[in-house]
Structures are given as structure tokens and as C-alpha cells.
XYZ file of C-alpha atoms in Angstrom:
460
model
C 17.754 214.577 -87.163
C 16.815 213.249 -83.470
C 12.962 214.382 -82.180
C 11.790 217.575 -80.960
C 11.321 215.786 -77.784
C 15.116 214.339 -77.689
C 16.304 217.858 -78.083
C 14.216 219.397 -75.630
C 15.512 216.349 -73.147
C 18.572 217.063 -73.728
C 18.193 220.888 -72.901
C 16.859 220.393 -69.649
C 19.425 217.610 -69.094
C 22.332 219.307 -69.802
C 21.205 222.058 -67.382
C 20.405 219.840 -64.643
C 24.289 217.622 -65.280
C 25.969 221.614 -65.382
C 24.570 222.908 -62.294
C 25.232 219.795 -60.671
C 29.059 220.057 -61.842
C 29.828 223.509 -61.729
C 28.258 223.018 -57.972
C 30.800 220.180 -57.166
C 33.985 221.952 -58.239
C 33.210 225.608 -56.575
C 32.935 223.433 -53.246
C 35.774 222.032 -52.863
C 35.239 221.747 -48.832
C 32.305 219.718 -49.299
C 34.120 217.073 -51.807
C 36.795 217.132 -49.270
C 34.129 216.240 -46.447
C 32.474 213.510 -48.223
C 35.723 211.967 -49.676
C 37.149 208.618 -47.908
C 38.557 205.443 -49.307
C 35.142 203.693 -49.000
C 33.545 205.892 -51.504
C 30.042 206.107 -53.128
C 28.594 204.182 -56.275
C 25.397 205.942 -56.628
C 23.570 209.678 -56.100
C 20.609 210.776 -54.448
C 19.095 211.892 -57.325
C 19.723 208.536 -58.706
C 16.214 206.289 -59.459
C 17.324 202.783 -57.836
C 15.934 199.539 -58.969
C 15.466 196.382 -56.338
C 17.392 193.688 -56.985
C 15.029 190.684 -57.488
C 16.564 187.122 -57.174
C 13.568 185.740 -59.260
C 13.293 184.660 -62.468
C 11.500 188.349 -63.630
C 10.734 188.711 -66.918
C 13.777 186.153 -67.771
C 16.258 186.951 -65.944
C 17.189 187.267 -62.237
C 19.395 189.827 -60.203
C 21.219 189.317 -56.892
C 23.540 192.765 -55.578
C 27.166 191.635 -54.139
C 29.460 193.916 -51.776
C 32.483 192.524 -52.698
C 35.285 194.950 -51.197
C 35.022 195.146 -47.792
C 37.259 198.311 -47.390
C 35.294 200.245 -50.040
C 31.974 200.744 -51.277
C 32.439 198.587 -54.482
C 29.948 196.307 -54.950
C 28.377 194.419 -58.329
C 24.685 193.162 -59.809
C 24.510 189.847 -60.950
C 21.826 189.416 -64.012
C 21.130 186.221 -64.399
C 19.388 185.149 -67.701
C 16.965 181.837 -67.105
C 18.302 179.804 -69.706
C 21.113 178.792 -67.475
C 18.333 175.893 -66.364
C 16.971 175.283 -69.710
C 19.811 172.880 -71.864
C 19.833 173.149 -75.502
C 19.372 169.792 -75.874
C 15.697 170.022 -74.069
C 14.830 172.957 -75.965
C 15.593 171.296 -78.886
C 13.440 168.426 -77.891
C 10.241 170.188 -76.991
C 10.068 171.909 -80.782
C 10.503 168.414 -82.166
C 7.696 167.516 -79.792
C 5.397 170.923 -80.651
C 6.351 169.851 -84.344
C 5.468 166.788 -84.119
C 2.011 167.492 -82.257
C 1.252 170.488 -84.906
C 1.722 167.615 -87.880
C -0.380 165.454 -85.861
C -3.172 168.113 -85.886
C -3.181 168.769 -89.616
C -3.649 164.316 -90.585
C -6.016 163.451 -87.713
C -6.939 159.966 -87.891
C -10.853 158.992 -88.403
C -11.948 157.425 -84.794
C -13.317 154.529 -86.851
C -9.740 153.282 -87.556
C -9.485 152.345 -83.722
C -7.258 155.282 -83.532
C -7.815 158.002 -80.985
C -8.048 161.530 -82.168
C -6.029 163.964 -81.363
C -7.653 166.738 -79.347
C -5.453 170.359 -79.306
C -4.019 169.483 -76.572
C -2.389 166.443 -77.633
C -2.830 162.633 -76.795
C -5.345 162.145 -73.933
C -2.849 160.559 -72.081
C 0.090 162.969 -73.037
C -2.897 165.714 -71.459
C -3.689 163.955 -67.974
C 0.209 163.377 -67.023
C 0.337 167.246 -68.179
C -2.594 167.530 -65.861
C -0.467 166.090 -63.125
C 1.506 168.144 -59.887
C 4.338 167.033 -60.575
C 5.068 167.569 -64.097
C 3.131 171.314 -63.974
C 5.017 173.989 -65.160
C 4.387 177.492 -64.658
C 4.253 180.142 -67.568
C 6.688 182.379 -66.386
C 9.191 179.916 -65.707
C 10.298 179.164 -69.193
C 9.711 176.017 -68.730
C 10.805 174.559 -65.853
C 9.437 174.180 -62.465
C 8.300 176.620 -59.967
C 10.223 175.041 -58.034
C 13.606 175.894 -59.682
C 12.896 179.340 -59.079
C 12.983 178.668 -55.437
C 14.193 176.416 -52.315
C 11.942 174.935 -50.475
C 9.107 176.513 -49.175
C 10.684 174.727 -45.847
C 13.043 177.313 -45.209
C 10.688 180.143 -45.388
C 14.050 182.457 -45.524
C 15.247 182.662 -49.717
C 12.514 182.832 -52.035
C 14.606 183.733 -54.898
C 16.398 181.036 -57.488
C 18.716 178.219 -55.856
C 20.886 176.321 -58.088
C 21.627 173.370 -55.482
C 20.644 170.186 -57.688
C 19.211 171.695 -60.568
C 19.983 170.503 -63.771
C 22.761 173.673 -64.758
C 23.973 174.922 -67.566
C 27.504 177.632 -68.240
C 27.499 180.713 -69.472
C 29.445 183.276 -70.122
C 30.214 186.567 -68.363
C 30.110 189.680 -69.399
C 31.586 191.960 -66.918
C 29.925 195.793 -67.756
C 30.679 199.235 -66.465
C 28.444 201.755 -66.347
C 28.529 205.438 -67.768
C 27.900 208.764 -66.315
C 31.434 210.911 -66.321
C 32.593 209.776 -63.472
C 30.655 211.458 -61.405
C 27.293 209.943 -62.102
C 24.918 206.958 -62.823
C 24.891 203.467 -60.688
C 24.981 199.925 -61.685
C 21.139 199.254 -60.032
C 19.856 202.548 -61.660
C 16.664 201.537 -63.076
C 18.349 202.424 -66.537
C 21.316 200.612 -66.182
C 19.630 197.794 -65.083
C 16.346 197.669 -67.840
C 19.809 197.621 -70.119
C 21.557 195.117 -68.455
C 18.409 193.036 -68.863
C 18.221 193.315 -72.507
C 22.322 192.378 -72.774
C 21.795 188.949 -70.434
C 18.994 188.044 -72.306
C 20.199 188.630 -76.231
C 23.496 187.537 -75.890
C 22.763 184.886 -73.271
C 24.972 185.961 -71.179
C 25.433 185.980 -67.186
C 25.657 190.153 -66.770
C 27.996 191.412 -63.787
C 27.309 195.338 -63.477
C 30.042 197.162 -61.448
C 29.193 200.011 -58.764
C 33.166 201.715 -58.759
C 33.224 204.494 -56.644
C 32.734 207.527 -58.398
C 34.402 211.289 -58.440
C 35.296 213.658 -57.426
C 35.443 212.102 -53.624
C 37.427 209.325 -55.470
C 39.223 210.302 -58.582
C 42.137 208.684 -60.985
C 42.192 205.484 -60.690
C 40.239 204.608 -57.832
C 37.234 204.073 -60.629
C 39.880 201.747 -63.225
C 41.127 200.356 -60.089
C 38.011 198.885 -59.468
C 37.308 197.310 -62.794
C 40.133 194.868 -61.927
C 39.014 193.695 -58.727
C 36.006 192.695 -59.854
C 37.915 190.792 -62.719
C 40.556 189.713 -59.484
C 37.345 188.651 -57.613
C 35.864 186.672 -60.424
C 38.929 185.000 -61.059
C 39.110 183.771 -57.107
C 35.342 182.938 -57.113
C 35.845 180.435 -60.004
C 39.118 179.185 -57.816
C 36.850 178.686 -55.497
C 34.387 176.723 -57.004
C 36.581 174.350 -58.444
C 38.547 173.581 -55.213
C 35.403 173.050 -53.797
C 34.753 170.038 -56.689
C 39.074 168.840 -56.797
C 37.920 168.302 -52.446
C 34.458 166.088 -53.751
C 32.392 169.023 -51.795
C 29.264 168.987 -53.180
C 27.598 172.146 -53.486
C 24.299 171.777 -51.561
C 21.865 173.285 -49.222
C 22.977 171.513 -46.432
C 26.696 173.174 -46.713
C 25.130 176.671 -47.146
C 23.410 179.606 -45.335
C 20.224 180.991 -45.841
C 21.348 183.126 -48.809
C 22.501 180.215 -50.331
C 26.474 180.946 -50.009
C 28.691 178.414 -49.745
C 32.233 178.526 -46.973
C 35.326 177.307 -48.497
C 37.946 175.320 -46.426
C 39.220 178.829 -44.664
C 35.977 180.595 -43.894
C 37.071 182.968 -44.820
C 35.650 183.796 -48.477
C 32.624 183.239 -49.951
C 31.719 181.470 -52.960
C 28.563 182.924 -55.288
C 26.401 179.964 -55.719
C 25.258 181.459 -59.525
C 28.491 182.176 -60.585
C 30.089 178.805 -59.364
C 27.125 176.380 -60.897
C 26.584 178.820 -64.376
C 29.579 181.138 -64.666
C 32.027 180.156 -67.463
C 34.982 182.110 -66.428
C 36.453 181.027 -69.750
C 34.287 183.403 -72.114
C 34.500 186.996 -70.137
C 33.985 189.856 -72.319
C 34.274 193.585 -70.857
C 31.842 196.267 -71.866
C 31.823 199.443 -71.739
C 29.235 202.201 -71.846
C 30.643 205.857 -72.125
C 33.366 206.495 -69.336
C 32.850 202.872 -68.823
C 34.492 202.594 -72.023
C 37.713 203.751 -70.859
C 37.178 201.503 -67.608
C 36.653 198.578 -69.835
C 39.395 199.208 -72.017
C 42.474 200.308 -68.981
C 40.533 196.384 -67.642
C 41.824 194.864 -71.011
C 44.988 196.220 -71.199
C 46.038 195.155 -67.749
C 43.730 191.316 -68.059
C 46.914 191.460 -71.279
C 49.824 192.113 -68.276
C 48.380 189.925 -65.762
C 48.737 186.792 -68.348
C 48.014 183.491 -65.667
C 47.445 185.801 -63.073
C 43.466 186.044 -63.745
C 43.605 181.961 -64.245
C 41.167 181.299 -65.443
C 39.171 184.051 -66.170
C 39.897 184.830 -70.206
C 39.238 187.923 -72.170
C 38.031 187.377 -74.954
C 36.645 190.312 -76.198
C 35.191 193.481 -75.283
C 32.821 195.981 -76.488
C 33.388 199.599 -76.581
C 29.823 201.665 -76.522
C 30.884 205.671 -77.763
C 33.649 206.281 -75.511
C 34.542 209.020 -73.176
C 37.543 209.471 -74.735
C 38.938 213.484 -75.241
C 42.614 214.585 -76.096
C 43.786 218.502 -76.468
C 44.118 218.015 -80.142
C 40.367 218.375 -80.783
C 39.179 216.118 -83.480
C 36.741 216.977 -86.951
C 34.169 215.954 -84.338
C 35.201 217.755 -81.645
C 34.391 221.004 -83.485
C 32.045 220.647 -85.296
C 29.610 218.299 -82.761
C 30.822 220.244 -79.756
C 27.679 221.859 -78.613
C 25.958 218.183 -79.341
C 23.313 216.112 -77.720
C 23.358 215.775 -73.539
C 26.708 215.565 -73.304
C 28.644 218.302 -74.806
C 32.671 218.891 -74.792
C 32.086 221.755 -71.826
C 30.433 219.358 -69.329
C 32.319 216.695 -70.499
C 35.611 218.528 -69.780
C 34.411 219.748 -66.035
C 33.787 216.194 -65.377
C 37.300 215.271 -66.897
C 38.275 217.906 -63.986
C 36.040 216.267 -61.293
C 38.181 212.918 -61.968
C 41.450 213.381 -62.623
C 43.893 214.630 -60.020
C 43.353 218.645 -59.654
C 47.948 218.721 -59.970
C 47.766 216.261 -62.911
C 45.045 217.675 -64.805
C 45.436 216.915 -69.043
C 43.285 215.785 -71.604
C 45.997 214.056 -73.657
C 46.225 212.294 -69.568
C 46.173 208.245 -70.671
C 42.986 207.282 -69.115
C 41.417 210.233 -71.411
C 43.070 209.718 -75.085
C 43.963 206.009 -75.939
C 45.462 207.555 -78.835
C 48.705 208.912 -76.636
C 52.035 207.303 -77.296
C 53.214 207.514 -73.644
C 49.863 205.594 -72.908
C 52.329 202.782 -71.636
C 50.553 199.582 -71.076
C 50.728 195.985 -73.816
C 51.386 196.769 -77.376
C 48.252 197.225 -79.204
C 48.664 193.517 -81.261
C 47.737 192.069 -78.417
C 44.558 193.751 -77.152
C 41.475 191.631 -77.243
C 38.860 191.497 -80.270
C 37.090 195.201 -79.593
C 33.977 196.493 -81.328
C 32.992 200.374 -81.313
C 29.900 201.602 -81.312
C 29.533 205.462 -82.200
C 26.425 207.468 -82.927
C 26.071 210.154 -85.436
C 25.541 213.795 -83.191
C 28.750 211.963 -80.842
C 31.440 215.179 -81.426
C 33.348 211.485 -79.341
C 33.162 209.748 -82.662
C 36.089 210.385 -84.469
C 38.608 209.912 -81.420
C 36.728 205.965 -81.048
C 37.258 205.397 -84.908
C 40.711 206.481 -85.041
C 40.876 203.933 -81.885
C 39.193 201.108 -84.013
C 41.421 202.125 -86.903
C 44.591 202.269 -84.741
C 43.897 197.919 -83.605
C 43.200 197.334 -86.804
C 46.312 198.009 -88.472
C 47.994 195.304 -85.829
C 44.974 193.331 -86.998
C 42.888 193.352 -84.551
C 39.193 192.174 -85.606
C 38.322 196.187 -84.402
C 34.892 197.136 -86.332
C 32.946 199.992 -85.810
C 28.812 200.080 -85.416
C 28.370 203.955 -86.896
C 24.187 204.127 -86.440
C 23.133 207.127 -87.808
C 20.839 209.687 -86.527
C 21.789 208.798 -83.024
C 23.277 211.264 -79.728
C 25.199 210.240 -77.478
C 24.731 206.800 -74.599
C 21.388 206.365 -77.433
C 20.820 202.736 -76.229
C 21.645 203.371 -72.714
C 20.009 207.110 -71.764
C 16.461 206.331 -69.591
C 14.454 208.256 -72.074
C 16.009 206.166 -75.010
C 16.116 203.008 -73.796
C 13.006 201.885 -75.549
C 13.662 202.869 -78.807
C 14.422 200.843 -82.257
C 17.868 201.835 -82.465
C 18.768 200.836 -79.214
C 16.823 197.545 -79.194
C 18.717 196.891 -82.478
C 22.617 198.289 -81.220
C 21.937 195.362 -78.561
C 20.990 193.106 -80.978
C 24.394 194.191 -83.019
C 26.234 193.459 -80.442
C 25.249 190.263 -79.427
C 25.834 189.030 -83.284
C 29.246 190.248 -82.817
C 30.125 189.146 -79.228
C 28.543 185.444 -80.011
C 31.823 184.456 -82.334
C 33.758 184.941 -79.426
C 31.496 183.349 -77.151
C 30.121 180.491 -78.640
C 31.123 177.006 -78.685
C 32.041 175.547 -82.587
C 29.870 175.239 -84.964
C 27.236 178.216 -83.213
C 28.729 181.527 -84.194
C 26.903 184.166 -85.414
C 28.528 186.557 -87.954
C 28.075 189.477 -90.605
């Protein structure tokens, strides 16, 4: 069973959330005044983590507003492994091993061979002490010059990939939770979670700040998910066009923020994605209601086919998806008053998200098992990992959806975590629990089967 602290926190969490949802439902005039196509991506009560373009704790972050007609934005999480090639890491391991062996079997100074000290030979020590070879203790093996542009610009002190050793990493598009009415891509909790995923999975995480309800109801959030995928496709094509035209990405052709203009000057190539992103290995990850968005984007990517080239969605991860339906499942009856997000509050969130004249718990956005859902056949869906918790009333419908995928030979395993609650791996209070860390590592093990090159796969 969850701890006493989790139970108490759940009680206060539900009281506050229920009050906010009821206020939004009971004040439709306020929602109408705030409604606009531009929308909002976060709430005033949300604690925001500032972006940091340098490799703090091994991950650099950057915020980008990608749609001028709405508030749609993204936060990029770039791990520092993007500038350290695997070969160089292996070389450092072999060098370290040889040094340890030499310390274990030192030669006598009487034989004419200098005895090694704890730092290696004197020549190596002297070379390491020079300014040109000095390494920073927080930069994971690369020089501090790699962390910023030249000091002579005095404009941008974050990481710039120009003239660096660039390593291509897979892309993981992440959709946060919050019942479509709360949460943000740059909240403290989501920032912590995305940093963890970027490091354990060794991927570039693109966290999506989609428009929230009730200011923008369905299908705004779902359309924002597809807009991000099209934007990533355009970025990859612009970067490839620059290479084919023989235009090197150097700092002379960039502005102070490191952006590259295309031939028409109408778009900007994002330098981190151009240098390090591999669009052929794209994974979707959705948390709670974000899992509904991820599943929608996966279906639309199948329908789009080559229109999204070079983006290839190779897998998706659905973490405790926000599925519901008119016919209750066994867990919806037994656990309807479960921790944090009970069924009554979730229905309030769906009332705020779905159009007022089209409210139905069997809506295609809410119930994946709806026979009239439409879209491509299930057998064309990408491999899908589903994460569920023991004390989550939504678990049975998520498991049933995974079973339907298995029936048509789609790789769709289910990770069921005992004594856990909804959002046990992403809620601010639970982020540092052993279960949250284990969940991230389990996701990394499965995802690497589809994003690693042959010979480097992990499996259960």
C-alpha cells in the first residue's frame, strides 16, 4: 500500500484540483473571455523550471516557440553524450584500465624505468596540466569551449554545436500530463522527468507545450502534437538541404542565438536538432492524458506515411494513459476513488476538454476500444509499451488496449508496478522514489530495442 505521506498528499491534492475544475465549469463566462486560438500552455499556480542551455547535471535545455499563430512551444533536452562519441569513451576506459594495471605492477626505479605515480607517467601528467588539454570536471570529458561560443561574442554562453564532434541521437517527443487542463512542458516536475529520461535513454527529448482546455478544447492539444511532428520533419529537411547546397553550419552564418536561416530567410534551422537529432529514430512518450495525445499522433503518423519523411515513429510509450469509457471496467468500479486522480475528477476534466455538444466518454479521444474510432488498422501501429499502476482505476482499459495490439502481432508489453498510484513516476512528490527511477530504467531497456543500432540492443 502507498505510504501515509502519499495518502495525505493525495487528499489535499484532490481537494485543490477538484475546486479548480469546478470553478472552471461553473464560470463559463470566464472561459469564454480567455478562449482564443492562441491559448495557454501553463497555469499561474505551476512552478516553472528555467531553461539552461549549458550542460547542467548532464543535460542542456532550450525553449522554442514554434507556431506564430498559437502558444505552442517545446523544450529541448540535450544530453551531454551528444558530443562524446562511443569510441572516445571506450578509449578512455582502456586507458584507465592500463593505468590501473601499471599501478598494480610497478617497475623498480633501479631498472632504469621510471616508477608510475598515481597520475600516470610524468610526461602524461605534464601534458594534462597544460591549459590546452585541461578538462572541466562538470563537462563529462569535453572542454569548456564545447559548452559555449567564443567568449569574444559575449552574447550566448550556452552549448553551440558548430565545429564540434557531433553525435546523432534519437528523438523522443514527450507529452506531459495534467488532464488536458493543467501541467506544462517546463514545470519543475516535468523538467526533472525529461532530464532523467534523456540521460537513461540517451535521447534528445522534445517536450511539447500543447494548448490547454477549456481555453482550447478538443482537438487543439491533439493537433498540436501533429504540428510538432511536422515541425521536426521540416527542421530535418532544412538541415539536409543546407548540407546538399554545401552550406556548412558555422557561426558566421548564424545569429547570436546560433540559428541558421534557410535559403528563403523564412525559417530557422534549430542547431541542436540539425547537428545531433536523428529523425529516423523517433519515439513518442505520453504521460497520463499525454498518452492519449501520443497514441493519436502515432495513428496520424501511420496515416501520413511518407509525408512526414524523414521522421519515422519507431515506437511509443504510454504511461498510465487517461483512457475512459461509458461501460466501466472492473478497476473503474473497484478503484473509482483511488489516489490523486479519482474517476469523478477525471470526468470533470473530460467535460472541460471535449466539446460541450459532443461530450461522450466513448469519444475516440477517450476510449481507444471504441469500434467507431477510425484511423489505420491496429496492426499498422508502432510497437507500444504500456505502463500501469496497481492503484490506478484506469489500468484495466490500458491493459485491454495493449492486448488488442498483441492480437494483431504488435509488440505491446505491459509494465505493471505494484503498490503504485497514477503518475507515480512523474508527480512532483514521487519523482525521487525507487519506483520512479526503476520505471525510467525499464522504459530505457525496452526503447533501446528500437532506437539502438544493430549489435547494441537491450532486451528483457
